[in-house]
Structure formats: structure tokens, C-alpha cells
Amino acid sequence: MRFEFATAQRIIFGEGAAHEVATFATKMGRKALLVTGANPDRSAWLIEDLKSKGIDVSIFQVCSEPTTDLALQGVKLGRENTCELVIGIGGGSVIDTGKVIASLLTNKGDLFDYLEVIGKAQEISQSPAPYIACPTTAGTGAEVTKNAVLASPSHKVKVSMRSPLMLPKIAVIDPELTYSMSPEVTASTGLDAFTQVMEPYVSIGANPLTDSICREGLMRAS
């Protein structure tokens, strides 16, 4: 049997861990693009943490499922403000958008050069800007994967941008960030997490490493 396993370079889990994000960021740069959900006020504490560490913060909101146009707007903002790192705090849409922005800040060419199906599916050649992913929901696992999903309204399809280089530099998973979710969202994201570990467990591509992770996840989610 031969298999390969890759994930975020560093994963930090624990209650209150999100308050370490600003400290990590100081080692990556002094100008950060903070990618948030529709309500950036929910991340006010993080903005204050970053500013207290002397980091300039530019805010980019992801108010819906990410699209190609939206991602390019984020890249434009990041370049205009000479951002050196990207921090994504939110659900899967936010985390994925942050991956794309971080990648295009350091790689030349058009977004469609790198998109699958509707683009050229080229891999990025330069390491993305340092990216810290901080999920606020359970389920998507976007903080530890090497691809980002974007919708292309003109093509009426969702496609991926994919590269091992797109794995976040640090993934910070703080359970406290999920406490404010409604019961409905808690249930739906929990079912998402359950599905995400059940599918690979029954996959013909499963291996002993993924099986051990999936078994633990299935027991915790059931």
C-alpha cells in the first residue's frame, strides 16, 4: 500500500486558542488582510488583538458563497494595501476565499489560469502569502485542505483551485467560536462534519491513517 497525507503545516486546537492568532501573525508580517463573514463586528476582538500587536488590518467581507469576482476583489484590496499575510475567520466560504486571495497575492497571471474545468488548471508556482485559517463552524474542514471552491456565475458552475501550496500555514480551531451558532446551524454543520468523516471511511482510497481519524470522528459525531 502507498499513500500520501498532507494537511495544514500547523494545527492548534483548544478553547481560547483564537486569541493566539495575533501573536502568530506578528511572525508573518505587519500588514494583514482579514477575511471575515458578512458581519465583521463579530471579529472585533481579533481586530483589536492584531492592532495591539502593531499589525495594520484591512478587512474584506465574504457575504455569500465565494465567486470568482469576489475573490478577485479581495486580491485587489490586498494588493492595494500591500498586505503581507492573510487571516480567514469564518465558515468554509470565508476560509476558501482566503486561500485564493493568499495564493494570488504572490502568483502572477489570471485567476482562470489556475481554476479547474473552466480554466487552465495550472498549479501555482510560488508559495502563497502566509495564511492563518480560523474556522467558526464545524463541518467543512476547509482550514486543512489544499483546495478552494469558487462559483463562476458566468459559467453557472462551481470549480476548484487546487495546490499543495494552498494548505494554510496555521489552522487555529477554537471551539468557543462555535458557541454563538444557532441550534439549526449547529446541527447542520455537525451533520456536515459527520458526512466528511463517513465518506472517506467507506472510500476505496481509504488507508490506515485516514481510517483511524475517521473512526474517532464518527464516534464523536454520533
Coordinates of C-alpha atoms in Angstrom, one line a residue:
M1 CA 0.0 0.0 0.0
R2 CA 1.2 3.5 -0.8
F3 CA -0.5 6.7 0.2
E4 CA 0.3 10.4 1.0
F5 CA -1.2 12.5 3.7
A6 CA -0.9 16.3 3.8
T7 CA -2.7 18.9 5.8
A8 CA -2.1 22.4 7.3
Q9 CA 1.5 22.9 8.4
R10 CA 0.4 23.5 12.0
I11 CA -2.9 22.8 13.7
I12 CA -3.7 24.3 17.1
F13 CA -6.9 23.2 18.8
G14 CA -8.3 24.4 22.1
E15 CA -10.7 26.8 23.9
G16 CA -9.3 30.3 23.7
A17 CA -6.7 29.3 21.1
A18 CA -8.1 32.0 18.7
H19 CA -6.5 34.7 20.9
E20 CA -3.1 33.4 19.9
V21 CA -3.7 34.3 16.2
A22 CA -2.3 37.8 16.6
T23 CA 0.9 36.5 18.2
F24 CA 1.3 34.1 15.2
A25 CA 0.6 36.9 12.8
T26 CA 3.5 39.1 14.1
K27 CA 5.9 36.5 12.8
M28 CA 4.5 36.7 9.3
G29 CA 4.2 40.4 8.6
R30 CA 2.8 43.8 9.7
K31 CA 0.0 44.3 7.3
A32 CA -2.8 41.7 7.4
L33 CA -5.8 41.2 5.2
L34 CA -8.6 39.9 7.5
V35 CA -11.2 37.9 5.6
T36 CA -14.5 37.8 7.5
G37 CA -18.1 36.9 7.1
A38 CA -20.9 39.3 6.5
N39 CA -20.6 40.8 9.9
P40 CA -17.0 41.9 10.7
D41 CA -18.1 43.2 14.1
R42 CA -18.1 39.5 15.2
S43 CA -14.4 39.6 14.7
A44 CA -13.8 42.9 16.5
W45 CA -11.9 41.2 19.3
L46 CA -9.4 39.8 16.7
I47 CA -9.0 43.2 15.1
E48 CA -8.2 44.7 18.5
D49 CA -5.8 41.8 19.2
L50 CA -4.0 42.4 15.9
K51 CA -3.8 46.2 16.3
S52 CA -2.5 45.8 19.8
K53 CA 0.4 43.8 18.3
G54 CA 1.2 46.6 15.9
I55 CA -0.4 45.0 12.8
D56 CA -2.3 47.1 10.3
V57 CA -5.6 45.4 9.4
S58 CA -7.6 45.6 6.1
I59 CA -11.0 44.0 6.2
F60 CA -12.6 42.0 3.4
Q61 CA -16.1 40.7 3.8
V62 CA -17.5 37.5 2.3
C63 CA -21.2 37.8 2.5
S64 CA -22.2 34.8 0.4
E65 CA -20.7 31.7 -1.2
P66 CA -17.5 32.8 -2.8
T67 CA -17.4 33.7 -6.5
T68 CA -14.5 34.3 -8.9
D69 CA -15.4 38.1 -8.9
L70 CA -15.5 38.2 -5.1
A71 CA -12.1 36.5 -4.8
L72 CA -10.6 39.0 -7.3
Q73 CA -12.0 41.9 -5.3
G74 CA -10.2 40.5 -2.2
V75 CA -6.9 40.2 -4.2
K76 CA -7.3 43.8 -5.3
L77 CA -7.8 45.0 -1.8
G78 CA -4.8 43.0 -0.5
R79 CA -2.5 44.4 -3.2
E80 CA -3.7 48.0 -2.8
N81 CA -2.9 47.8 0.9
T82 CA 0.4 45.8 0.4
C83 CA -0.8 43.1 2.7
E84 CA 1.9 40.6 3.8
L85 CA -0.4 37.9 5.2
V86 CA -4.0 36.8 5.1
I87 CA -6.2 35.7 8.0
G88 CA -9.5 34.0 7.4
I89 CA -12.0 33.8 10.2
G90 CA -15.5 32.4 9.4
G91 CA -17.1 29.4 7.8
G92 CA -16.0 27.4 4.8
S93 CA -16.7 30.2 2.3
V94 CA -14.5 32.6 4.2
I95 CA -11.7 30.1 4.6
D96 CA -11.7 29.2 0.9
T97 CA -11.8 32.8 -0.2
G98 CA -8.8 33.5 2.0
K99 CA -6.8 30.6 0.4
V100 CA -7.4 32.0 -3.1
I101 CA -6.5 35.5 -2.1
A102 CA -3.3 34.4 -0.4
S103 CA -2.3 32.4 -3.5
L104 CA -2.9 35.2 -6.0
L105 CA -1.1 37.8 -3.9
T106 CA 2.1 36.1 -4.8
N107 CA 1.4 34.4 -8.1
K108 CA 1.1 36.2 -11.4
G109 CA -1.4 35.5 -14.0
D110 CA -5.2 35.4 -14.2
L111 CA -7.4 33.5 -11.7
F112 CA -8.7 31.4 -14.6
D113 CA -5.1 30.2 -15.2
Y114 CA -5.5 28.2 -12.0
L115 CA -9.1 27.1 -12.0
E116 CA -10.1 23.6 -12.9
V117 CA -12.8 22.8 -15.6
I118 CA -13.4 26.3 -16.8
G119 CA -9.7 27.4 -16.6
K120 CA -6.2 26.1 -17.4
A121 CA -5.9 24.2 -14.1
Q122 CA -2.3 25.3 -13.8
E123 CA -0.7 24.9 -10.3
I124 CA 0.6 27.9 -8.6
S125 CA 4.4 28.1 -8.7
Q126 CA 5.0 30.5 -5.8
S127 CA 4.2 29.9 -2.1
P128 CA 1.1 31.9 -1.2
A129 CA 1.2 34.8 1.3
P130 CA 1.2 33.3 4.8
Y131 CA -2.3 32.3 5.7
I132 CA -3.9 31.7 9.1
A133 CA -7.3 29.9 8.9
C134 CA -9.6 30.2 11.9
P135 CA -12.9 28.4 11.4
T136 CA -16.1 29.5 13.2
T137 CA -18.2 26.5 12.2
A138 CA -17.6 22.7 12.4
G139 CA -18.1 20.7 9.2
T140 CA -16.3 21.9 6.1
G141 CA -12.7 21.2 7.2
A142 CA -11.6 23.9 4.7
E143 CA -8.8 25.0 7.1
V144 CA -6.9 21.8 6.5
T145 CA -7.4 21.2 2.8
K146 CA -5.4 22.2 -0.3
N147 CA -8.2 23.4 -2.5
A148 CA -10.8 26.2 -2.6
V149 CA -14.2 26.1 -4.2
L150 CA -15.4 29.1 -6.2
A151 CA -18.6 29.7 -8.1
S152 CA -18.4 31.2 -11.6
P153 CA -21.7 33.0 -12.3
S154 CA -20.9 33.4 -16.0
H155 CA -20.3 29.6 -16.3
K156 CA -23.0 28.6 -13.8
V157 CA -20.7 26.1 -12.1
K158 CA -18.6 25.7 -9.0
V159 CA -15.0 24.8 -9.6
S160 CA -11.8 24.3 -7.6
M161 CA -8.4 26.0 -7.4
R162 CA -6.0 23.3 -6.1
S163 CA -2.4 23.1 -5.0
P164 CA -0.5 21.5 -2.1
L165 CA 0.9 25.0 -1.6
M166 CA -2.5 26.3 -0.7
L167 CA -2.6 24.5 2.7
P168 CA -2.8 27.1 5.4
K169 CA 0.4 27.8 7.3
I170 CA -1.5 27.7 10.6
A171 CA -5.0 26.4 11.3
V172 CA -6.4 27.6 14.7
I173 CA -9.5 25.7 15.8
D174 CA -11.2 27.2 18.8
P175 CA -14.4 25.6 19.9
E176 CA -15.5 28.8 21.6
L177 CA -16.0 30.4 18.2
T178 CA -18.9 28.0 17.5
Y179 CA -20.9 28.8 20.7
S180 CA -22.8 31.6 19.1
M181 CA -24.2 29.5 16.3
S182 CA -28.0 28.8 16.3
P183 CA -29.2 25.3 17.0
E184 CA -30.1 24.9 13.4
V185 CA -26.6 25.9 12.1
T186 CA -25.0 23.8 14.9
A187 CA -27.0 20.7 13.7
S188 CA -26.3 21.2 10.0
T189 CA -22.6 21.8 10.4
G190 CA -22.4 18.9 12.7
L191 CA -24.0 16.7 10.1
D192 CA -21.6 18.1 7.6
A193 CA -18.7 17.0 9.8
F194 CA -20.2 13.6 10.2
T195 CA -20.5 13.2 6.4
Q196 CA -17.0 14.4 5.9
V197 CA -15.6 11.5 8.0
M198 CA -18.0 8.8 6.9
E199 CA -17.4 9.3 3.2
P200 CA -13.6 8.7 3.3
Y201 CA -14.1 5.8 5.7
V202 CA -16.0 3.9 3.1
S203 CA -13.9 5.1 0.2
I204 CA -11.9 2.6 -1.8
G205 CA -9.0 5.0 -1.4
A206 CA -9.0 4.7 2.4
N207 CA -5.8 3.9 4.3
P208 CA -4.9 3.1 7.9
L209 CA -4.2 6.7 8.8
T210 CA -7.5 8.1 7.4
D211 CA -9.4 5.2 8.9
S212 CA -8.1 5.9 12.4
I213 CA -9.1 9.6 12.1
C214 CA -12.5 8.7 10.6
R215 CA -13.3 6.2 13.3
E216 CA -12.6 8.7 16.0
G217 CA -14.6 11.3 14.2
L218 CA -17.6 9.1 13.7
M219 CA -17.7 8.1 17.4
R220 CA -17.5 11.8 18.4
A221 CA -20.1 12.9 16.0
S222 CA -22.7 10.2 16.6

